[in-house]
mmCIF file of C-alpha atoms in Angstrom:
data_model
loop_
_atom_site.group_PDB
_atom_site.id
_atom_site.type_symbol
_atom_site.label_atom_id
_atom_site.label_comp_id
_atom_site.label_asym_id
_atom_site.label_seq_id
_atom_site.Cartn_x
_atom_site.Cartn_y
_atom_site.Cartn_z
ATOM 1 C CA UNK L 1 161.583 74.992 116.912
ATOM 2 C CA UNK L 2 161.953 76.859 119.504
ATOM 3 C CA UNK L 3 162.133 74.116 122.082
ATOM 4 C CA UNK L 4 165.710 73.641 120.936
ATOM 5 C CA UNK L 5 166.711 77.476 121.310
ATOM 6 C CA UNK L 6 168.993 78.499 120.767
ATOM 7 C CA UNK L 7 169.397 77.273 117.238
ATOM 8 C CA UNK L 8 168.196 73.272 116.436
ATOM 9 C CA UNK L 9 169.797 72.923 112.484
ATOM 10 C CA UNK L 10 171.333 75.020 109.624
ATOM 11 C CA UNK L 11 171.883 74.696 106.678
ATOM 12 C CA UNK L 12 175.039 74.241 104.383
ATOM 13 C CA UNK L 13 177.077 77.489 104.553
ATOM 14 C CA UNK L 14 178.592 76.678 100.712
ATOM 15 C CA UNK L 15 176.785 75.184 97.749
ATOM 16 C CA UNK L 16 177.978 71.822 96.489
ATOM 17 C CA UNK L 17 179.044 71.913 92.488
ATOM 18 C CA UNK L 18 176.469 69.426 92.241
ATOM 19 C CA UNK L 19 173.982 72.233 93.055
ATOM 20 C CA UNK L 20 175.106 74.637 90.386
ATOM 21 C CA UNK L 21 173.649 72.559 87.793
ATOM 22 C CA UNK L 22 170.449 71.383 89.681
ATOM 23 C CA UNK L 23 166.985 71.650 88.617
ATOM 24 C CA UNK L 24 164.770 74.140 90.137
ATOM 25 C CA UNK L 25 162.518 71.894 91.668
ATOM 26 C CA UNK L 26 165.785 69.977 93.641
ATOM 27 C CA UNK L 27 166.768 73.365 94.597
ATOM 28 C CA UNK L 28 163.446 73.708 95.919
ATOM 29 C CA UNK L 29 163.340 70.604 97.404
ATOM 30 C CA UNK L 30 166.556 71.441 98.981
ATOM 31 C CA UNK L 31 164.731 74.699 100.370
ATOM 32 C CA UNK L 32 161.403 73.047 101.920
ATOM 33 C CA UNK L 33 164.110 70.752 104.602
ATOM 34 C CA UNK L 34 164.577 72.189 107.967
ATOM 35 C CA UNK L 35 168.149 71.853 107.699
ATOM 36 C CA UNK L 36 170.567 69.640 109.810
ATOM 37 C CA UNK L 37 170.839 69.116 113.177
ATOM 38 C CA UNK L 38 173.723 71.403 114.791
ATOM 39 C CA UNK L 39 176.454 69.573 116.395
ATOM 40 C CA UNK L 40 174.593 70.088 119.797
ATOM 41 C CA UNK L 41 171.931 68.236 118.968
ATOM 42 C CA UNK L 42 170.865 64.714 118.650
ATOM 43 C CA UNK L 43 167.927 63.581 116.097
ATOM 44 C CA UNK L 44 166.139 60.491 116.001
ATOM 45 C CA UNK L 45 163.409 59.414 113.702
ATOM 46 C CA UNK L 46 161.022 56.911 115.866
ATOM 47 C CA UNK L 47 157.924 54.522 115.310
ATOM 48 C CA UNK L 48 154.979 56.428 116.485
ATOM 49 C CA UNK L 49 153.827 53.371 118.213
ATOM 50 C CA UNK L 50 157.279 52.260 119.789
ATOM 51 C CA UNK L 51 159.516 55.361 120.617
ATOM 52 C CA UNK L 52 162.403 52.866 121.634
ATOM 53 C CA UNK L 53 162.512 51.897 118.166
ATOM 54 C CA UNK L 54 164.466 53.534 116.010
ATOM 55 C CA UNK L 55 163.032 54.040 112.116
ATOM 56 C CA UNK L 56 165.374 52.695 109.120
ATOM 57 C CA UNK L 57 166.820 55.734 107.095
ATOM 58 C CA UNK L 58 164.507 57.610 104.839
ATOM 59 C CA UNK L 59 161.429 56.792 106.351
ATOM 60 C CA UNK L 60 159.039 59.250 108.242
ATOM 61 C CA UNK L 61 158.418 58.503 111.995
ATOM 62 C CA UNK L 62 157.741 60.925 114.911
ATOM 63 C CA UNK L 63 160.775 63.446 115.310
ATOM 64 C CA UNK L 64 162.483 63.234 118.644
ATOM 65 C CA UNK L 65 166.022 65.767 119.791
ATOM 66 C CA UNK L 66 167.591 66.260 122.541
ATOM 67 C CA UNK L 67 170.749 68.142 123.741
ATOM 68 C CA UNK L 68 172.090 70.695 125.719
ATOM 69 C CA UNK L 69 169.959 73.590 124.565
ATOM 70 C CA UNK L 70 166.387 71.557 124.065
ATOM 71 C CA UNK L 71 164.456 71.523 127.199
ATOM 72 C CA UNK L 72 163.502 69.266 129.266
ATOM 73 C CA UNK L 73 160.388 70.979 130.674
ATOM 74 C CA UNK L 74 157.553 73.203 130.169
ATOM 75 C CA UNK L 75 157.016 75.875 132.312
ATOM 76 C CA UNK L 76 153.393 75.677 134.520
ATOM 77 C CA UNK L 77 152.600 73.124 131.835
ATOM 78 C CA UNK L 78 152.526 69.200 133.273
ATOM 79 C CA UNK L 79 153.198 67.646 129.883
ATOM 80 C CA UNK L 80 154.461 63.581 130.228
ATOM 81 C CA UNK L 81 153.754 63.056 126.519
ATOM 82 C CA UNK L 82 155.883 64.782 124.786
ATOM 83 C CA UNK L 83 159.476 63.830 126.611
ATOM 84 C CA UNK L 84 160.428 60.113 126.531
ATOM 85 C CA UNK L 85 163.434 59.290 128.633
ATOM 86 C CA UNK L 86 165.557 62.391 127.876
ATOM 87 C CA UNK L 87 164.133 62.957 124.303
ATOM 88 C CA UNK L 88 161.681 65.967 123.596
ATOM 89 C CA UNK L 89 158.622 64.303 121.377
ATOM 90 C CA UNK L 90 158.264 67.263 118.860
ATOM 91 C CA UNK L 91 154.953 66.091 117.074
ATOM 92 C CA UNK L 92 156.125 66.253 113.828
ATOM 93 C CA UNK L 93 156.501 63.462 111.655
ATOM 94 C CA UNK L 94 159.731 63.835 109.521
ATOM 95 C CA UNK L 95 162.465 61.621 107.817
ATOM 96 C CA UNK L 96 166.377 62.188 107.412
ATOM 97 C CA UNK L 97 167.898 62.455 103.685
ATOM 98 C CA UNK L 98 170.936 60.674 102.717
ATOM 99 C CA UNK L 99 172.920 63.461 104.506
ATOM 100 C CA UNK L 100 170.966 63.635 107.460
ATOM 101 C CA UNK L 101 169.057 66.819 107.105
ATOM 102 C CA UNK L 102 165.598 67.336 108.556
ATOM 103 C CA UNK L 103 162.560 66.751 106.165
ATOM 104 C CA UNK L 104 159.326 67.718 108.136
ATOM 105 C CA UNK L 105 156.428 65.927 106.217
ATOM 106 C CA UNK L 106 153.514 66.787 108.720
ATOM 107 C CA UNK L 107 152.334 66.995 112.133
ATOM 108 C CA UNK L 108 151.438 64.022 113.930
ATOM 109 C CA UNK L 109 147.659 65.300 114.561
ATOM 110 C CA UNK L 110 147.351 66.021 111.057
ATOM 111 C CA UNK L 111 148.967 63.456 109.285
ATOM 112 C CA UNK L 112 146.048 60.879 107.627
ATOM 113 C CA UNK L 113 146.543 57.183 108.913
ATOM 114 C CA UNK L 114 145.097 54.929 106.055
ATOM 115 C CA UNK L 115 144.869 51.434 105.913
ATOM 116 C CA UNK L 116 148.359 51.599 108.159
ATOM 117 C CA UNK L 117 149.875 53.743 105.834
ATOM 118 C CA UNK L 118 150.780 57.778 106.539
ATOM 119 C CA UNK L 119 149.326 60.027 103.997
ATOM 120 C CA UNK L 120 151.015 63.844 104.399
ATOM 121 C CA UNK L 121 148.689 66.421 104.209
ATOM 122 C CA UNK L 122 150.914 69.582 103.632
ATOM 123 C CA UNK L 123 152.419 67.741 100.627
ATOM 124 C CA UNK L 124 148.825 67.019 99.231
ATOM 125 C CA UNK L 125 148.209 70.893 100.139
ATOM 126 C CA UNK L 126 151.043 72.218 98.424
ATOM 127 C CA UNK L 127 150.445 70.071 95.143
ATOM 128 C CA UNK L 128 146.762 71.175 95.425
ATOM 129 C CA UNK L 129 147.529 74.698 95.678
ATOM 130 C CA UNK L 130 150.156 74.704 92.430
ATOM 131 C CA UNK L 131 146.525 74.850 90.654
ATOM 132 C CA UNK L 132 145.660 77.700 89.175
ATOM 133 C CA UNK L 133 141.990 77.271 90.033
ATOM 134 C CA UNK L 134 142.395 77.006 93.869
ATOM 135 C CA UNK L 135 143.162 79.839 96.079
ATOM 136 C CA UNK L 136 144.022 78.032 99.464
ATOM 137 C CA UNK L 137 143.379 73.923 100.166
ATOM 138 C CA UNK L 138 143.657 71.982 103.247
ATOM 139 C CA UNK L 139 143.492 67.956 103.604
ATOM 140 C CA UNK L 140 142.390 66.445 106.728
ATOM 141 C CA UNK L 141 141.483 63.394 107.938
ATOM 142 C CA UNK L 142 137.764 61.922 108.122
ATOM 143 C CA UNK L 143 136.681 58.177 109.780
ATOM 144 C CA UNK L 144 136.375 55.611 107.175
ATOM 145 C CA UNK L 145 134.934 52.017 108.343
ATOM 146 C CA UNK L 146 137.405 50.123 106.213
ATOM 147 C CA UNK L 147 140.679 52.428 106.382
ATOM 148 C CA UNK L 148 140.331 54.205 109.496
ATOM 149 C CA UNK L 149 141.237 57.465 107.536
ATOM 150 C CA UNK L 150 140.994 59.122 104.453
ATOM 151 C CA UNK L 151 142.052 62.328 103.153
ATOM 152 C CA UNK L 152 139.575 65.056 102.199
ATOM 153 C CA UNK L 153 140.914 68.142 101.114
ATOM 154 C CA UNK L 154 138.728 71.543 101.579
ATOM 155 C CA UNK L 155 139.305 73.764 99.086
ATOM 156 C CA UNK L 156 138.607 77.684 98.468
ATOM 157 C CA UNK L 157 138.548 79.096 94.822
ATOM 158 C CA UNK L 158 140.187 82.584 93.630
ATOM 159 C CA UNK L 159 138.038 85.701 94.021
ATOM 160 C CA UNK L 160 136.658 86.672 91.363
ATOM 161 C CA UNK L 161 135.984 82.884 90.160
ATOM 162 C CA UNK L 162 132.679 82.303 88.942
ATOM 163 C CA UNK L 163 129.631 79.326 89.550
ATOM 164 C CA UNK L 164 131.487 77.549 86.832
ATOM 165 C CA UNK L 165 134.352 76.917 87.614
ATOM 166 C CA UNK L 166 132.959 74.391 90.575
ATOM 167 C CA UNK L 167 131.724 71.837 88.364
ATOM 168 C CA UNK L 168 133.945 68.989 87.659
ATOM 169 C CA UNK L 169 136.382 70.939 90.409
ATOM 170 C CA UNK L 170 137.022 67.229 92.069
ATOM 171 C CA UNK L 171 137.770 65.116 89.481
ATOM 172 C CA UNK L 172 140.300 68.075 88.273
ATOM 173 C CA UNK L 173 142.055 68.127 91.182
ATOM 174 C CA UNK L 174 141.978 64.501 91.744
ATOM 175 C CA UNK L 175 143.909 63.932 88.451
ATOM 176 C CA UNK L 176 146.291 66.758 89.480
ATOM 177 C CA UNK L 177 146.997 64.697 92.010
ATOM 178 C CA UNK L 178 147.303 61.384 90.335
ATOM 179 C CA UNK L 179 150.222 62.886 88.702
ATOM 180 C CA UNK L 180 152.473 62.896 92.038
ATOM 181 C CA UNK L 181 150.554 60.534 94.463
ATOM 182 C CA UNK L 182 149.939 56.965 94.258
ATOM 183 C CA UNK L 183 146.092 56.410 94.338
ATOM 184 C CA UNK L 184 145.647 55.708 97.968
ATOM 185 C CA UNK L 185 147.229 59.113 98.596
ATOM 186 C CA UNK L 186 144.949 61.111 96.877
ATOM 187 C CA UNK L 187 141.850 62.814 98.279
ATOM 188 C CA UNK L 188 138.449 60.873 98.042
ATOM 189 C CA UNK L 189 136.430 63.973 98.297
ATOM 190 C CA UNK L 190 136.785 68.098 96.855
ATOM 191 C CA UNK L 191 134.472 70.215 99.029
ATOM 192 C CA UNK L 192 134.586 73.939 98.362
ATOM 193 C CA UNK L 193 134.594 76.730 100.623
ATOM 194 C CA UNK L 194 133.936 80.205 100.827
ATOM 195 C CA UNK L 195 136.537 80.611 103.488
ATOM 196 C CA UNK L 196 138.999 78.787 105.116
ATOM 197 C CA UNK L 197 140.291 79.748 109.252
ATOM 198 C CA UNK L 198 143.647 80.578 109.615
ATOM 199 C CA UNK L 199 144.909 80.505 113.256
ATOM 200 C CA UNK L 200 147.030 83.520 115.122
ATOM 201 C CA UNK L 201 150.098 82.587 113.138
ATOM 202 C CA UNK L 202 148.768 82.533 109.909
ATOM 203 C CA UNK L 203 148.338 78.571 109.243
ATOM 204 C CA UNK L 204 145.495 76.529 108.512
ATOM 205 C CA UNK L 205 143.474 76.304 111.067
ATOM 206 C CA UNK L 206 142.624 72.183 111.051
ATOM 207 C CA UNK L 207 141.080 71.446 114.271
ATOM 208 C CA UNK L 208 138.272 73.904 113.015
ATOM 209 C CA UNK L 209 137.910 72.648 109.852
ATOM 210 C CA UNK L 210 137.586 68.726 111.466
ATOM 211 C CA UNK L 211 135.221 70.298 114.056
ATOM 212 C CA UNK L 212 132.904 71.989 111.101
ATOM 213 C CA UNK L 213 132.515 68.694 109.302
ATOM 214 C CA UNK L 214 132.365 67.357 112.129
ATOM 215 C CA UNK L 215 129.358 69.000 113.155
ATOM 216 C CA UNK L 216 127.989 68.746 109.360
ATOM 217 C CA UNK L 217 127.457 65.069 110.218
ATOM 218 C CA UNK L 218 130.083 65.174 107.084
ATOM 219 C CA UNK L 219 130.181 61.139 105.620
ATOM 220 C CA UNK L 220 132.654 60.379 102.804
ATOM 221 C CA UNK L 221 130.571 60.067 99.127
ATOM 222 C CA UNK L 222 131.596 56.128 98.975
ATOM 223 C CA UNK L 223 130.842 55.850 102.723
ATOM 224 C CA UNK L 224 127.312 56.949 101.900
ATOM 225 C CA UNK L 225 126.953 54.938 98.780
ATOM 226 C CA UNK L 226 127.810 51.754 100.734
ATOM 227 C CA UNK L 227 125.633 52.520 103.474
ATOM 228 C CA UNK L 228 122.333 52.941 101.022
ATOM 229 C CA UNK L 229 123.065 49.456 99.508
ATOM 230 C CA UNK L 230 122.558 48.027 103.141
#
């Protein structure tokens, strides 16, 4: 983060025993957290709609530091929004473990807001992409009249993969998912893609992919069901 130059959070400089007989997935787990905050910086965990109010421990809110080294400013850039008396509003949504290290779990434009729950999509994305079958996936967020959100996730296949591998591709993935997600979580709609933009860094480019469906008049499968039966 390099609002909090010149370093926001490490990690542990020597392995607990505890970790020398971990599993590879807790190790990995232990891998995917941002680290904790250095003694020169404060963390708080926040509700989105309140920033005065603080989140209990372990669950995700927006991500808020401050401290000597995070500033307080942009430069040229008039930006309100994202400080809140003395704290720089990061846009991620995270959550603290039970020793206070940083778990990201999305941004706060990306993140799907369902039925006033919070849905991560990187954490549908990365259990998406463990299939063999899909090359890159990305899960956004489309209107629903009922929920306000739901996740869709846009997938692309492996080159090489043929007209055959497409059919039945959703309700694949959609078990996959079922295996890690509660039902609400998991994506109400596969669409497949030849391509998916990446911005200048190399990530998924979501604001495209929102405007593209966007502009495909794009209505969820149950949406349109429901609407016919009018």
């Amino acid at each position: 983060m390099t609002e909090t130059n010149p370093q926001g959070c490490w990690g542990r400089r020597v392995a607990k025993f505890k970790d020398l007989s971990a599993s590879p997935d807790a190790l990995f787990s232990n891998m995917t957290k941002a680290g904790l905050p250095n003694p020169l910086i404060e963390v708080r965990i926040a509700d989105p709609e309140d920033l005065d109010r603080e989140m209990p421990h372990g669950q995700q809110g927006e991500l808020l530091v401050r401290g000597p080294t995070v500033i307080t400013n942009y430069f040229q850039v008039d930006a309100p929004d994202k400080f809140h008396l003395g704290w720089l509003v990061t846009g991620d949504v995270a959550k603290l473990d039970e020793e206070g290290a940083i778990i990201i779990c999305d941004r706060s434009k990306d993140v799907i807001k369902s039925g006033g729950e919070w849905i991560s999509s990187i954490d549908l994305e990365n259990h998406i992409s463990g299939m063999n079958e899909i090359a890159v996936a990305a899960v956004v967020a489309v209107p629903h009249p009922r929920w306000d959100e739901r996740p869709v996730a846009v997938v692309t296949l492996p080159a090489g993969s043929g007209p055959g591998k497409e059919q039945g591709l959703k309700e694949r993935v959609v078990s996959h998912c079922l295996k890690a997600f509660a039902k609400f979580q998991v994506p109400d709609d596969v669409i497949i893609w030849k391509e998916i933009r990446l911005t200048s860094t190399g990530k998924l480019d979501k604001r495209s992919i929102r405007e593209k469906l966007s502009s495909q008049s794009y209505v969820l499968p149950k949406t349109m069901e429901a609407k016919s039966k009018l």
